[in-house]
Amino acid sequence: MNERQGFSVAGIPMVFLCFLMGLGAVGSWMETAHGVGSFLGPVGVLLIALLLLSAKGFFQVAPNEGQVLQLFGKYAGTVRAEGLRWTNPFCSRRRVSLRVRNFESGKLKVNDSDGNPIEIAAVVVWQVIDTAEAVFCVDDYENFVTIQSESALRQMAQNYPYDAHDDGKPSLRSHGDVINNHLRGEIQARLDKAGVRVVESRISHLAYAQEIAQAMLQRQQANAIVAARERIVEGAVGMVAMALDKLRQQGVVELDEERKAAMVSNLLVVLCGDRSTQPVVNAGTLYGG
């Protein structure tokens, strides 16, 4: 079932028409009245009945809103034209907002692709684009959006690790755009039947579950220390090589291989140590002199 335009006309002209029917009913009463308490004539009764019936056909449509019409249970179309409108008085109407809406899911506990329990939540921005599907294809489209979005979030989270172990593999923590696009696609696939378009979806909360949070924090700290040490060693080796090249080019001192090895060892200790170094004055030589 897809949305189609429902029958409606501008409401202001119909207001004047109803006003004229009211004047006609009053005129008929004045012509047939014979005293206080007299009844209206047949024409007046008919006009009053038409007036009351026509009054039920008036309704208002706000901006970014649709009115779904049903005639004796059958879908009769949707009116999106703004302002005061008039339609078949026998049609029932249901208001459906077309505005952009959003909600934040609860914090879900799921397992990532590595089997680690994590907590994850998402913000979903959505709007109704087909009022017929939203009203007639699902029972409660707002509740449907909430439940299906959480289901898609669970499914998506199970396809990625929390942290990336390989540089080319996306993870929940490091590849935000990839994860958000995947999540949006998962949600949209579930909401197509409800006439809903997902405008945006993004992760709003991501953390390890409490039972493993401390252990994972220690692992992250260890990884950070290892990475920092690798960077320090890389820089220190470059500085030592530069120092040896400068000494050789400027002829400051001639070093044999053993003295170069001792100098390299001392410089690496100074540059790579995590504590301040204490200088030691060597009064002798490397050869025991």
PDB file of C-alpha atoms in Angstrom, residues 95-245:
ATOM      1  CA  ARG A  95      -2.979  13.006  11.786  1.00  0.00           C
ATOM      2  CA  VAL A  96       0.550  11.849  10.883  1.00  0.00           C
ATOM      3  CA  SER A  97       3.549  14.096  11.531  1.00  0.00           C
ATOM      4  CA  LEU A  98       6.021  14.427   8.658  1.00  0.00           C
ATOM      5  CA  ARG A  99       8.558  16.315  10.737  1.00  0.00           C
ATOM      6  CA  VAL A 100      12.069  15.007  11.360  1.00  0.00           C
ATOM      7  CA  ARG A 101      12.209  13.204  14.681  1.00  0.00           C
ATOM      8  CA  ASN A 102      14.942  11.525  16.679  1.00  0.00           C
ATOM      9  CA  PHE A 103      15.383   9.226  19.629  1.00  0.00           C
ATOM     10  CA  GLU A 104      18.262   7.706  21.565  1.00  0.00           C
ATOM     11  CA  SER A 105      18.219   3.995  22.188  1.00  0.00           C
ATOM     12  CA  GLY A 106      18.932   2.550  25.581  1.00  0.00           C
ATOM     13  CA  LYS A 107      22.373   1.215  26.437  1.00  0.00           C
ATOM     14  CA  LEU A 108      22.450  -2.293  25.007  1.00  0.00           C
ATOM     15  CA  LYS A 109      24.859  -4.996  26.179  1.00  0.00           C
ATOM     16  CA  VAL A 110      26.090  -7.033  23.219  1.00  0.00           C
ATOM     17  CA  ASN A 111      29.163  -9.011  22.210  1.00  0.00           C
ATOM     18  CA  ASP A 112      31.463  -7.598  19.553  1.00  0.00           C
ATOM     19  CA  SER A 113      33.001  -9.774  16.842  1.00  0.00           C
ATOM     20  CA  ASP A 114      35.772 -10.829  19.265  1.00  0.00           C
ATOM     21  CA  GLY A 115      33.220 -11.991  21.831  1.00  0.00           C
ATOM     22  CA  ASN A 116      33.903  -9.142  24.265  1.00  0.00           C
ATOM     23  CA  PRO A 117      30.812  -7.789  26.068  1.00  0.00           C
ATOM     24  CA  ILE A 118      30.302  -4.093  25.327  1.00  0.00           C
ATOM     25  CA  GLU A 119      27.721  -1.401  26.006  1.00  0.00           C
ATOM     26  CA  ILE A 120      26.464   0.527  22.992  1.00  0.00           C
ATOM     27  CA  ALA A 121      23.746   3.087  22.242  1.00  0.00           C
ATOM     28  CA  ALA A 122      22.796   5.100  19.173  1.00  0.00           C
ATOM     29  CA  VAL A 123      20.886   8.212  18.121  1.00  0.00           C
ATOM     30  CA  VAL A 124      18.540   7.734  15.165  1.00  0.00           C
ATOM     31  CA  VAL A 125      17.064  10.639  13.169  1.00  0.00           C
ATOM     32  CA  TRP A 126      14.033   9.680  11.058  1.00  0.00           C
ATOM     33  CA  GLN A 127      10.863  10.923   9.396  1.00  0.00           C
ATOM     34  CA  VAL A 128       7.743   9.501   7.793  1.00  0.00           C
ATOM     35  CA  ILE A 129       7.733   9.745   3.991  1.00  0.00           C
ATOM     36  CA  ASP A 130       4.775   7.469   3.181  1.00  0.00           C
ATOM     37  CA  THR A 131       1.790   7.969   5.470  1.00  0.00           C
ATOM     38  CA  ALA A 132      -0.171   5.022   4.064  1.00  0.00           C
ATOM     39  CA  GLU A 133       2.604   2.530   4.853  1.00  0.00           C
ATOM     40  CA  ALA A 134       3.217   4.086   8.278  1.00  0.00           C
ATOM     41  CA  VAL A 135      -0.462   3.804   9.286  1.00  0.00           C
ATOM     42  CA  PHE A 136      -1.612   0.607   7.582  1.00  0.00           C
ATOM     43  CA  CYS A 137       1.479  -1.608   7.111  1.00  0.00           C
ATOM     44  CA  VAL A 138       2.578  -1.669  10.754  1.00  0.00           C
ATOM     45  CA  ASP A 139       0.565  -1.520  13.948  1.00  0.00           C
ATOM     46  CA  ASP A 140       2.419   1.316  15.708  1.00  0.00           C
ATOM     47  CA  TYR A 141       5.072   2.878  13.498  1.00  0.00           C
ATOM     48  CA  GLU A 142       6.737   4.881  16.280  1.00  0.00           C
ATOM     49  CA  ASN A 143       7.219   1.794  18.450  1.00  0.00           C
ATOM     50  CA  PHE A 144       8.231  -0.139  15.326  1.00  0.00           C
ATOM     51  CA  VAL A 145      11.021   2.363  14.625  1.00  0.00           C
ATOM     52  CA  THR A 146      12.346   2.087  18.178  1.00  0.00           C
ATOM     53  CA  ILE A 147      12.397  -1.710  18.340  1.00  0.00           C
ATOM     54  CA  GLN A 148      13.798  -2.245  14.853  1.00  0.00           C
ATOM     55  CA  SER A 149      16.528   0.367  15.391  1.00  0.00           C
ATOM     56  CA  GLU A 150      17.725  -1.409  18.533  1.00  0.00           C
ATOM     57  CA  SER A 151      17.645  -4.735  16.690  1.00  0.00           C
ATOM     58  CA  ALA A 152      19.749  -3.266  13.873  1.00  0.00           C
ATOM     59  CA  LEU A 153      22.189  -1.808  16.402  1.00  0.00           C
ATOM     60  CA  ARG A 154      22.696  -5.227  17.982  1.00  0.00           C
ATOM     61  CA  GLN A 155      23.242  -6.841  14.597  1.00  0.00           C
ATOM     62  CA  MET A 156      25.721  -4.189  13.493  1.00  0.00           C
ATOM     63  CA  ALA A 157      27.762  -4.285  16.718  1.00  0.00           C
ATOM     64  CA  GLN A 158      28.324  -8.026  16.378  1.00  0.00           C
ATOM     65  CA  ASN A 159      30.081  -7.534  13.031  1.00  0.00           C
ATOM     66  CA  TYR A 160      32.965  -5.380  14.304  1.00  0.00           C
ATOM     67  CA  PRO A 161      35.555  -5.563  17.089  1.00  0.00           C
ATOM     68  CA  TYR A 162      35.663  -2.850  19.715  1.00  0.00           C
ATOM     69  CA  ASP A 163      39.317  -2.072  18.923  1.00  0.00           C
ATOM     70  CA  ALA A 164      41.098  -2.554  15.616  1.00  0.00           C
ATOM     71  CA  HIS A 165      43.760  -5.279  15.645  1.00  0.00           C
ATOM     72  CA  ASP A 166      44.606  -4.830  11.960  1.00  0.00           C
ATOM     73  CA  ASP A 167      45.183  -1.423  10.430  1.00  0.00           C
ATOM     74  CA  GLY A 168      42.893  -2.147   7.479  1.00  0.00           C
ATOM     75  CA  LYS A 169      39.970  -3.614   9.444  1.00  0.00           C
ATOM     76  CA  PRO A 170      37.327  -1.174  10.763  1.00  0.00           C
ATOM     77  CA  SER A 171      36.382  -1.202  14.418  1.00  0.00           C
ATOM     78  CA  LEU A 172      33.631   0.357  16.496  1.00  0.00           C
ATOM     79  CA  ARG A 173      35.987   2.783  18.220  1.00  0.00           C
ATOM     80  CA  SER A 174      38.170   3.956  15.346  1.00  0.00           C
ATOM     81  CA  HIS A 175      36.019   3.994  12.188  1.00  0.00           C
ATOM     82  CA  GLY A 176      33.061   6.189  13.073  1.00  0.00           C
ATOM     83  CA  ASP A 177      31.910   7.000   9.526  1.00  0.00           C
ATOM     84  CA  VAL A 178      31.986   3.384   8.388  1.00  0.00           C
ATOM     85  CA  ILE A 179      30.115   2.206  11.477  1.00  0.00           C
ATOM     86  CA  ASN A 180      27.465   4.939  11.262  1.00  0.00           C
ATOM     87  CA  ASN A 181      26.830   4.281   7.562  1.00  0.00           C
ATOM     88  CA  HIS A 182      26.509   0.556   8.203  1.00  0.00           C
ATOM     89  CA  LEU A 183      24.114   1.205  11.073  1.00  0.00           C
ATOM     90  CA  ARG A 184      21.995   3.526   8.929  1.00  0.00           C
ATOM     91  CA  GLY A 185      21.769   0.891   6.202  1.00  0.00           C
ATOM     92  CA  GLU A 186      20.766  -1.811   8.698  1.00  0.00           C
ATOM     93  CA  ILE A 187      18.016   0.365  10.179  1.00  0.00           C
ATOM     94  CA  GLN A 188      16.714   1.557   6.812  1.00  0.00           C
ATOM     95  CA  ALA A 189      16.403  -2.012   5.545  1.00  0.00           C
ATOM     96  CA  ARG A 190      14.097  -2.792   8.466  1.00  0.00           C
ATOM     97  CA  LEU A 191      11.997   0.399   8.205  1.00  0.00           C
ATOM     98  CA  ASP A 192      11.283   0.452   4.464  1.00  0.00           C
ATOM     99  CA  LYS A 193       8.010  -1.412   5.014  1.00  0.00           C
ATOM    100  CA  ALA A 194       6.877   1.252   7.515  1.00  0.00           C
ATOM    101  CA  GLY A 195       7.215   4.222   5.152  1.00  0.00           C
ATOM    102  CA  VAL A 196      10.043   5.702   7.217  1.00  0.00           C
ATOM    103  CA  ARG A 197      13.309   7.222   5.988  1.00  0.00           C
ATOM    104  CA  VAL A 198      16.375   7.200   8.230  1.00  0.00           C
ATOM    105  CA  VAL A 199      18.008  10.624   7.932  1.00  0.00           C
ATOM    106  CA  GLU A 200      20.999   9.898  10.157  1.00  0.00           C
ATOM    107  CA  SER A 201      22.217   7.404  12.718  1.00  0.00           C
ATOM    108  CA  ARG A 202      25.321   7.552  14.883  1.00  0.00           C
ATOM    109  CA  ILE A 203      26.813   5.860  17.924  1.00  0.00           C
ATOM    110  CA  SER A 204      26.193   7.921  21.064  1.00  0.00           C
ATOM    111  CA  HIS A 205      27.701   5.596  23.691  1.00  0.00           C
ATOM    112  CA  LEU A 206      30.391   2.934  23.427  1.00  0.00           C
ATOM    113  CA  ALA A 207      32.219   1.239  26.279  1.00  0.00           C
ATOM    114  CA  TYR A 208      33.306  -2.141  27.499  1.00  0.00           C
ATOM    115  CA  ALA A 209      30.921  -3.864  29.885  1.00  0.00           C
ATOM    116  CA  GLN A 210      31.722  -3.310  33.551  1.00  0.00           C
ATOM    117  CA  GLU A 211      32.897  -6.875  34.162  1.00  0.00           C
ATOM    118  CA  ILE A 212      35.811  -6.518  31.739  1.00  0.00           C
ATOM    119  CA  ALA A 213      36.283  -2.755  31.666  1.00  0.00           C
ATOM    120  CA  GLN A 214      39.260  -2.748  34.053  1.00  0.00           C
ATOM    121  CA  ALA A 215      41.076  -5.537  32.238  1.00  0.00           C
ATOM    122  CA  MET A 216      40.532  -3.858  28.867  1.00  0.00           C
ATOM    123  CA  LEU A 217      41.741  -0.549  30.257  1.00  0.00           C
ATOM    124  CA  GLN A 218      44.976  -2.187  31.367  1.00  0.00           C
ATOM    125  CA  ARG A 219      45.373  -3.728  27.916  1.00  0.00           C
ATOM    126  CA  GLN A 220      44.846  -0.351  26.252  1.00  0.00           C
ATOM    127  CA  GLN A 221      47.391   1.231  28.573  1.00  0.00           C
ATOM    128  CA  ALA A 222      49.891  -1.530  27.796  1.00  0.00           C
ATOM    129  CA  ASN A 223      49.355  -1.057  24.072  1.00  0.00           C
ATOM    130  CA  ALA A 224      49.841   2.673  24.457  1.00  0.00           C
ATOM    131  CA  ILE A 225      53.074   2.175  26.391  1.00  0.00           C
ATOM    132  CA  VAL A 226      54.410  -0.238  23.773  1.00  0.00           C
ATOM    133  CA  ALA A 227      53.546   2.154  20.959  1.00  0.00           C
ATOM    134  CA  ALA A 228      55.187   5.048  22.810  1.00  0.00           C
ATOM    135  CA  ARG A 229      58.317   2.983  23.456  1.00  0.00           C
ATOM    136  CA  GLU A 230      58.554   2.054  19.782  1.00  0.00           C
ATOM    137  CA  ARG A 231      58.386   5.730  18.844  1.00  0.00           C
ATOM    138  CA  ILE A 232      60.988   6.662  21.455  1.00  0.00           C
ATOM    139  CA  VAL A 233      63.396   3.934  20.343  1.00  0.00           C
ATOM    140  CA  GLU A 234      62.958   4.900  16.708  1.00  0.00           C
ATOM    141  CA  GLY A 235      63.760   8.528  17.511  1.00  0.00           C
ATOM    142  CA  ALA A 236      66.662   7.604  19.762  1.00  0.00           C
ATOM    143  CA  VAL A 237      68.304   5.443  17.093  1.00  0.00           C
ATOM    144  CA  GLY A 238      68.018   8.303  14.633  1.00  0.00           C
ATOM    145  CA  MET A 239      69.575  10.741  17.084  1.00  0.00           C
ATOM    146  CA  VAL A 240      72.481   8.375  17.831  1.00  0.00           C
ATOM    147  CA  ALA A 241      73.144   7.861  14.129  1.00  0.00           C
ATOM    148  CA  MET A 242      73.085  11.622  13.581  1.00  0.00           C
ATOM    149  CA  ALA A 243      75.497  12.185  16.496  1.00  0.00           C
ATOM    150  CA  LEU A 244      77.989   9.660  15.148  1.00  0.00           C
ATOM    151  CA  ASP A 245      77.786  11.183  11.664  1.00  0.00           C
TER     152      ASP A 245
END
